[in-house]
PDB file of C-alpha atoms in Angstrom:
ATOM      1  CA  UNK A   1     -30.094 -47.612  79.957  1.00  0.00           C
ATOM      2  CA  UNK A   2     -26.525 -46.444  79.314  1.00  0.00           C
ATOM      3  CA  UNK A   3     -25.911 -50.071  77.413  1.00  0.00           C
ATOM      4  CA  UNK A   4     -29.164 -48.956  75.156  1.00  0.00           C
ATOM      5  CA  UNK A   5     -27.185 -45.531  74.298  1.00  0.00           C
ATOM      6  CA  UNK A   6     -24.164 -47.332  73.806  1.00  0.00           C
ATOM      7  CA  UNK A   7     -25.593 -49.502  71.195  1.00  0.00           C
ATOM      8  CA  UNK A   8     -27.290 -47.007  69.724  1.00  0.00           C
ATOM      9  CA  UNK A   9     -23.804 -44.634  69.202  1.00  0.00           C
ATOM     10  CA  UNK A  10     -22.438 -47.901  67.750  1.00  0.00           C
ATOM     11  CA  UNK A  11     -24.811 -48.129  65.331  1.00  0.00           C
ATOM     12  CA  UNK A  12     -24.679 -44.789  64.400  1.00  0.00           C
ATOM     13  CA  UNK A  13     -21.166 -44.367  63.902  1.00  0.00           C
ATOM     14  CA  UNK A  14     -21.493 -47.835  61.476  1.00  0.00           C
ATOM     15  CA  UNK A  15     -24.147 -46.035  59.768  1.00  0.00           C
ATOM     16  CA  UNK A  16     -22.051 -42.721  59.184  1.00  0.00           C
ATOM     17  CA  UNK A  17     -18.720 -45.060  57.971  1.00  0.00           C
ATOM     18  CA  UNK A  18     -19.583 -48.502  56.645  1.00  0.00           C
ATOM     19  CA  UNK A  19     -17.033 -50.567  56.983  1.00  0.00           C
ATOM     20  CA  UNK A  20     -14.606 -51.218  54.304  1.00  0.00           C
ATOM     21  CA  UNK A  21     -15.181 -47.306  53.725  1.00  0.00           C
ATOM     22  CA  UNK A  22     -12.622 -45.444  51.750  1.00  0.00           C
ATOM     23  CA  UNK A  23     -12.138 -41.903  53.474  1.00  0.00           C
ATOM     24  CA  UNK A  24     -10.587 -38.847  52.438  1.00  0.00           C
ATOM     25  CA  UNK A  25      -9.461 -36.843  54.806  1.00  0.00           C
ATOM     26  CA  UNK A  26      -9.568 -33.084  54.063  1.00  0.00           C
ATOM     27  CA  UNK A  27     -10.515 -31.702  57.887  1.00  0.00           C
ATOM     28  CA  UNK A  28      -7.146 -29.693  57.613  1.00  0.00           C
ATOM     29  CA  UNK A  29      -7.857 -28.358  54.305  1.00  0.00           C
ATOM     30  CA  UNK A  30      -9.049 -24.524  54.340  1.00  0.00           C
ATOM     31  CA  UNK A  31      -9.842 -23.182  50.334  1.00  0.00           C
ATOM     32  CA  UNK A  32      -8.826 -19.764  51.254  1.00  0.00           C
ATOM     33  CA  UNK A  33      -5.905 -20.132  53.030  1.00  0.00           C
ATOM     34  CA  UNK A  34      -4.785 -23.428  51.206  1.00  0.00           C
ATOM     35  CA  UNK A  35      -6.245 -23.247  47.514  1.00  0.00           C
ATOM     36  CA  UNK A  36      -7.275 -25.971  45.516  1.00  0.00           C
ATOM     37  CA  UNK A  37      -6.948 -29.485  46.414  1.00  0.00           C
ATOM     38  CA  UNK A  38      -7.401 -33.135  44.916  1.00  0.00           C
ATOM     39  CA  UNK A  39      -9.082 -36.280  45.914  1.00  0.00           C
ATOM     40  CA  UNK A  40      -6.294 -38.691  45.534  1.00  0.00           C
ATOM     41  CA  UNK A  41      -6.078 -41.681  46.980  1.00  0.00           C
ATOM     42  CA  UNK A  42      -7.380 -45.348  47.364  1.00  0.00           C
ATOM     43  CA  UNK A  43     -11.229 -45.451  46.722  1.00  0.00           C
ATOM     44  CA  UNK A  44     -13.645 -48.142  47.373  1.00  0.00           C
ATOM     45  CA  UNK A  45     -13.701 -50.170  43.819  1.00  0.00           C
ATOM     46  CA  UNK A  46     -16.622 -52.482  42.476  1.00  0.00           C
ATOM     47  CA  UNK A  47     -15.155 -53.948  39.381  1.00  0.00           C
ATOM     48  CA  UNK A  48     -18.039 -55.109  36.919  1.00  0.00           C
ATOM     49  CA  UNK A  49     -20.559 -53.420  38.724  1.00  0.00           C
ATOM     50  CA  UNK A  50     -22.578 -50.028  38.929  1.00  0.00           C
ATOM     51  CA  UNK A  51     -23.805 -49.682  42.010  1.00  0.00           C
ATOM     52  CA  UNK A  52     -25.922 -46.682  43.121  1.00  0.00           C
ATOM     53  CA  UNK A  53     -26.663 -45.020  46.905  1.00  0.00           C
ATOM     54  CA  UNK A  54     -29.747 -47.162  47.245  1.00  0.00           C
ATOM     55  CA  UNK A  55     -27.611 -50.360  46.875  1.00  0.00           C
ATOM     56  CA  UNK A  56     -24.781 -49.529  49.657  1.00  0.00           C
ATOM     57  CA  UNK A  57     -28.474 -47.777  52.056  1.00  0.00           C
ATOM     58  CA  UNK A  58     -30.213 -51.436  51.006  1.00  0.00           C
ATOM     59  CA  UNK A  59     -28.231 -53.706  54.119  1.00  0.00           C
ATOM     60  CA  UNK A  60     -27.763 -56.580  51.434  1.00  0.00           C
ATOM     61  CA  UNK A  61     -24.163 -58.214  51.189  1.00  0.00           C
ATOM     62  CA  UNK A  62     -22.429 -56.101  48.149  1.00  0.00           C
ATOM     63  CA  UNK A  63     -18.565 -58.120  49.306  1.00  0.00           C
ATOM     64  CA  UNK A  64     -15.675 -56.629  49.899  1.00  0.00           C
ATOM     65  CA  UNK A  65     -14.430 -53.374  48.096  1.00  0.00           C
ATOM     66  CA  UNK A  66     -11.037 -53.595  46.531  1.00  0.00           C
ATOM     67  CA  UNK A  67      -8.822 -50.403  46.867  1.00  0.00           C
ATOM     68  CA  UNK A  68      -8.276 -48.496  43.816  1.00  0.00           C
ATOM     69  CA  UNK A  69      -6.368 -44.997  43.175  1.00  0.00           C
ATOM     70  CA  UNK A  70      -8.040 -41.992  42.112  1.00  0.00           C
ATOM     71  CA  UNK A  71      -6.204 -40.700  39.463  1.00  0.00           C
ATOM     72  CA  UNK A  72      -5.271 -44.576  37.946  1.00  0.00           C
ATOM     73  CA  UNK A  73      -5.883 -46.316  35.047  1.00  0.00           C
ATOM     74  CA  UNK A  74      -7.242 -49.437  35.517  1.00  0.00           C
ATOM     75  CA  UNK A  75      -6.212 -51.727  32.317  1.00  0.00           C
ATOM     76  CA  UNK A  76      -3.703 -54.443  33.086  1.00  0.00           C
ATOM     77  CA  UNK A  77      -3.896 -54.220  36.850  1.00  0.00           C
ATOM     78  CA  UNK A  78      -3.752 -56.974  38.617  1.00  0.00           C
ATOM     79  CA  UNK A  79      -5.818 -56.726  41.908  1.00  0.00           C
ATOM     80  CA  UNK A  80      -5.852 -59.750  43.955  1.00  0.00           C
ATOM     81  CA  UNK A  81      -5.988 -62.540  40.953  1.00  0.00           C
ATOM     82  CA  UNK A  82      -8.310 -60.461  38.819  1.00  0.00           C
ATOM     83  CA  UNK A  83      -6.193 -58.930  35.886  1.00  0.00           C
ATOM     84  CA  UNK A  84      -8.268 -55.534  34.971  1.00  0.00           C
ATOM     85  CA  UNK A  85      -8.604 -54.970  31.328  1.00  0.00           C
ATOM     86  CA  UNK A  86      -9.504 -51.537  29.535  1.00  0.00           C
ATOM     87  CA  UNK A  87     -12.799 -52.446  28.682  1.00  0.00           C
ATOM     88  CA  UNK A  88     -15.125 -52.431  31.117  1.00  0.00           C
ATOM     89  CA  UNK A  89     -17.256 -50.819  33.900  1.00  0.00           C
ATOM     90  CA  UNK A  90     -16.960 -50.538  37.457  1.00  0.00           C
ATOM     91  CA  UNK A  91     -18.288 -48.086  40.512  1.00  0.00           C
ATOM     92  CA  UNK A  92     -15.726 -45.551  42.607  1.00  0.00           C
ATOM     93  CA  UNK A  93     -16.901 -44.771  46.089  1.00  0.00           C
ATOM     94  CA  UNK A  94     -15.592 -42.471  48.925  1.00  0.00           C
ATOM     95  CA  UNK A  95     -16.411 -40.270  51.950  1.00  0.00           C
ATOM     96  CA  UNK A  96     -14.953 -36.958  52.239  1.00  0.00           C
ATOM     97  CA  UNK A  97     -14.341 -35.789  55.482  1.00  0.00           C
ATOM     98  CA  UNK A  98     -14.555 -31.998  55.816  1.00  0.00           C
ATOM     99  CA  UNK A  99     -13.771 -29.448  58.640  1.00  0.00           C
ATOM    100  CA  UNK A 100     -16.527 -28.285  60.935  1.00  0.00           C
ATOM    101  CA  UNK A 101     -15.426 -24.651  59.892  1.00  0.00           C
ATOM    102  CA  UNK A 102     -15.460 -25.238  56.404  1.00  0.00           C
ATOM    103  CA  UNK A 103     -19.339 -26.316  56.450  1.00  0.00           C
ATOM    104  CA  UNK A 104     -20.348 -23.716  58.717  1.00  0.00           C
ATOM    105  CA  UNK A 105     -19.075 -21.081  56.378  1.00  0.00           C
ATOM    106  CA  UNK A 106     -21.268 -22.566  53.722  1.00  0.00           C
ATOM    107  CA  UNK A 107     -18.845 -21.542  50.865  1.00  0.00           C
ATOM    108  CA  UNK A 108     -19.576 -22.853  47.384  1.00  0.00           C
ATOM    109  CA  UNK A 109     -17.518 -25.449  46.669  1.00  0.00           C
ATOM    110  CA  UNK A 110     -16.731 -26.985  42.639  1.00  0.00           C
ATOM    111  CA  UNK A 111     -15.461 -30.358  41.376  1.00  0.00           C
ATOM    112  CA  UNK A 112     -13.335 -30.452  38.248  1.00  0.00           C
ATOM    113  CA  UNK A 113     -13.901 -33.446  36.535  1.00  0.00           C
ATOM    114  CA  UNK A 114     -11.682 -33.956  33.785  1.00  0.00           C
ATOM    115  CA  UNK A 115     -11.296 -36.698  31.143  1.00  0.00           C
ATOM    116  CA  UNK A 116     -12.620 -39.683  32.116  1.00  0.00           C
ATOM    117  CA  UNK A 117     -12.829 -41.976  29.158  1.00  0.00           C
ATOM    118  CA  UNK A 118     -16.204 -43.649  28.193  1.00  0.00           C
ATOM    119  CA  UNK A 119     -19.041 -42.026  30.143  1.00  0.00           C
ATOM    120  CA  UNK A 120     -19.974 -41.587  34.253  1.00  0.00           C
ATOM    121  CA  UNK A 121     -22.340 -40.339  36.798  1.00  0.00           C
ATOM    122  CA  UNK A 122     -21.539 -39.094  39.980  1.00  0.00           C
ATOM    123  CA  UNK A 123     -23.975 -39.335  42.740  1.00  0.00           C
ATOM    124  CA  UNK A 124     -23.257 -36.956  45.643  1.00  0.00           C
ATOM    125  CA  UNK A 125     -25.091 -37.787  49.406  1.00  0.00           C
ATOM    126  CA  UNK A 126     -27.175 -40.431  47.523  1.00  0.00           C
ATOM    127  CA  UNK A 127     -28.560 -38.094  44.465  1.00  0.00           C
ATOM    128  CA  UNK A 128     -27.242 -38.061  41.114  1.00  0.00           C
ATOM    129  CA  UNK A 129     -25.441 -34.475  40.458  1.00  0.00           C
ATOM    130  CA  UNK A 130     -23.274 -35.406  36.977  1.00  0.00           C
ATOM    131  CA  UNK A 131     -23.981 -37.580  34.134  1.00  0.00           C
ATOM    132  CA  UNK A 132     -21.625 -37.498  31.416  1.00  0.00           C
ATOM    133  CA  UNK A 133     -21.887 -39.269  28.280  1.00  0.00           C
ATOM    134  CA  UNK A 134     -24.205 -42.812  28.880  1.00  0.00           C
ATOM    135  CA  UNK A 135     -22.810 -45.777  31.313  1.00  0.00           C
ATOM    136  CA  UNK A 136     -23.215 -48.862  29.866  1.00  0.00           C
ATOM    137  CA  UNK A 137     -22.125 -52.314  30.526  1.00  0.00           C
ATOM    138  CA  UNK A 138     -21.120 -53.443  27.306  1.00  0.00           C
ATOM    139  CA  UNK A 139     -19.892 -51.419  24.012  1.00  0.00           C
ATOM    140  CA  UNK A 140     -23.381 -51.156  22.495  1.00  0.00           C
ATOM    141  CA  UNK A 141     -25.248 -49.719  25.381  1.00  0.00           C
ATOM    142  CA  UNK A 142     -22.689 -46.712  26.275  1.00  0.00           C
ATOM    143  CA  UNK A 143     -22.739 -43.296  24.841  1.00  0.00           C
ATOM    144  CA  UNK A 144     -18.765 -41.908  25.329  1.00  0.00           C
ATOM    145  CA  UNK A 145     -18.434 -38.365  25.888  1.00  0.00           C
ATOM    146  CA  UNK A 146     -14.824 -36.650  27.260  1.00  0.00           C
ATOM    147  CA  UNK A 147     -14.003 -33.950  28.738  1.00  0.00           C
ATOM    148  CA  UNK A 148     -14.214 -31.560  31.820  1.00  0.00           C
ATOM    149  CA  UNK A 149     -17.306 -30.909  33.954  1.00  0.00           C
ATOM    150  CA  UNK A 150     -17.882 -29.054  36.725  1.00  0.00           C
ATOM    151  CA  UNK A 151     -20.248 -29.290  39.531  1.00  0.00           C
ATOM    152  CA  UNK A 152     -20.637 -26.858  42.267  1.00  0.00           C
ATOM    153  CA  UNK A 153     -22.430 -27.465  45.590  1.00  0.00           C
ATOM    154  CA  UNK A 154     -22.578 -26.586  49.412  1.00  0.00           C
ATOM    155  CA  UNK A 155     -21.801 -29.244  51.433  1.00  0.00           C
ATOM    156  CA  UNK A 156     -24.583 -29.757  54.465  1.00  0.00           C
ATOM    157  CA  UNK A 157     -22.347 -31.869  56.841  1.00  0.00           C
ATOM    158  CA  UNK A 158     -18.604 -32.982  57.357  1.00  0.00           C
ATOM    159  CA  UNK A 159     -19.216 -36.262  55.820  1.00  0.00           C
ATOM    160  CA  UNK A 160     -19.843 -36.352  51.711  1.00  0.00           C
ATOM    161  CA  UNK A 161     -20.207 -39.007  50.251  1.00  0.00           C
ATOM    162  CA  UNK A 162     -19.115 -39.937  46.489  1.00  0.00           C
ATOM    163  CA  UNK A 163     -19.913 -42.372  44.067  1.00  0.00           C
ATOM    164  CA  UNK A 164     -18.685 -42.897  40.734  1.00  0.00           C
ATOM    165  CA  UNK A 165     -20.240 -45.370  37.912  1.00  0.00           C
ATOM    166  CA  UNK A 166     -17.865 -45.374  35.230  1.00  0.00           C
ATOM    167  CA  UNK A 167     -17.551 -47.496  31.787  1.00  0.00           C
ATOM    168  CA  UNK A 168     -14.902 -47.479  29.142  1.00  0.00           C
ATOM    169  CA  UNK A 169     -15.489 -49.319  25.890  1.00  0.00           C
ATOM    170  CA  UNK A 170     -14.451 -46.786  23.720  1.00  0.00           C
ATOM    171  CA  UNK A 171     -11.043 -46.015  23.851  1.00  0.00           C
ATOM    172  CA  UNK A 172      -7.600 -48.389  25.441  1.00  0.00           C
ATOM    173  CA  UNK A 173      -7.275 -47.142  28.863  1.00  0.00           C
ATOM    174  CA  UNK A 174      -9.888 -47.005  31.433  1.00  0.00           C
ATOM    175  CA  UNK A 175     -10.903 -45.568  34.564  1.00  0.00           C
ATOM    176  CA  UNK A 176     -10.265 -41.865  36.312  1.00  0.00           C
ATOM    177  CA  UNK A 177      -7.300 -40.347  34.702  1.00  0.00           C
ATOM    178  CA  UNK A 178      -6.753 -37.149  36.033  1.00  0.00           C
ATOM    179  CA  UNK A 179      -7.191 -35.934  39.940  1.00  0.00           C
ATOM    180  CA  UNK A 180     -10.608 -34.938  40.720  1.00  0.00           C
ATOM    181  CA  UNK A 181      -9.790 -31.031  41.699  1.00  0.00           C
ATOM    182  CA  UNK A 182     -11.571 -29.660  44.359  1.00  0.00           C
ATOM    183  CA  UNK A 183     -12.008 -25.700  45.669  1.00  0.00           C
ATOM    184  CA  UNK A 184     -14.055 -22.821  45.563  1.00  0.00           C
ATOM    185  CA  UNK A 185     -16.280 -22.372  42.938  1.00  0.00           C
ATOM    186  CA  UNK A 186     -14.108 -19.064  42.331  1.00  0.00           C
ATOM    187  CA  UNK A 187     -10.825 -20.668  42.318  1.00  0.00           C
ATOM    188  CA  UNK A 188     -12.441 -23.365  39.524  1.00  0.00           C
ATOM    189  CA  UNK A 189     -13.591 -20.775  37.725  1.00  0.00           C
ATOM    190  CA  UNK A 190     -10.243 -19.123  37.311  1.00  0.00           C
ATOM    191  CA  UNK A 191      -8.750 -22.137  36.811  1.00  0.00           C
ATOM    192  CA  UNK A 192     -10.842 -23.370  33.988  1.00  0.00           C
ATOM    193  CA  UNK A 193     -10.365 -19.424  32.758  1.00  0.00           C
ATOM    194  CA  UNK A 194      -6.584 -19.907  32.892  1.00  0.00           C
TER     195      UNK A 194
END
């Protein structure tokens, strides 16, 4: 019996962090006491793909992620022996990892998305929250749009997790410009008031 249990946390804890998952680590962070924060860093990266929640939730072979920063443009990159160009489309993905404290309080929180060139969705815990402008895969099929959105939510659990589809065909540099800005839907508020 205890080698049934021990499978089963195994599987669980593959479940709750794929491997090859990009994390972001915010368990210290406290809004209040700490203010706004950003989610920089190396995310998972799916060049020429857009991949949705159902696709990573399916168990079929999507290959190894490559590692791409959150606030980066992507053009002229050279990752591995693929040279990036500006455009082009490609999916972001990332868990959050948030404090125990922080969920329990259920406070509001707000993403700041600002200027992402072309168009994007964000899907947040598997359901699309943002869609900004029309992803496409090829000049003719996107609708660009720029500039700042801002979506609020209450996490339900310590684990979040984030997924960007994002094209650029419309202007020279692609991919996330600017931090993604995290905080309290207050503190975004004043922010954007500011």
């Amino acid at each position: 019996m205890p080698r049934i249990l021990s499978l089963f946390y195994s599987l669980c804890l593959i479940w709750s962090f794929p491997i090859q998952a990009a994390i972001l680590d915010l368990q210290s962070w406290e809004p209040v006491r700490d203010g706004t924060t950003t989610l920089s860093g190396n995310w998972d990266f799916y060049w020429g793909r857009l991949l949705q929640p159902v696709d990573f939730r399916s168990g079929r072979e999507l290959g190894v992620p490559m590692s791409f920063p959150i606030p980066g443009v992507w053009n002229k990159v050279q990752v591995g022996e693929i040279t990036l160009k500006a455009n082009h489309y490609a999916t972001y993905r990332a868990f959050l990892k948030l404090s125990e404290n922080l969920v329990n309080s259920r406070t509001p929180l707000s993403f700041e998305i600002s200027s992402v060139p072309g168009a994007y969705k964000l899907f947040l815990d598997g359901q699309l929250v943002v869609s900004f402008g029309t992803v496409g895969r090829s000049v003719g099929k996107e609708k660009p749009s720029i500039g700042t959105e801002v979506y609020t939510f209450v996490p339900k659990g310590t684990e979040v997790e984030l997924i960007f589809q994002v094209s650029s065909f419309h202007h020279r540099d692609g991919g996330i410009w600017w931090p993604i800005r995290l905080g309290t839907s207050s503190q975004i508020t004043r922010i954007r008031e500011i």
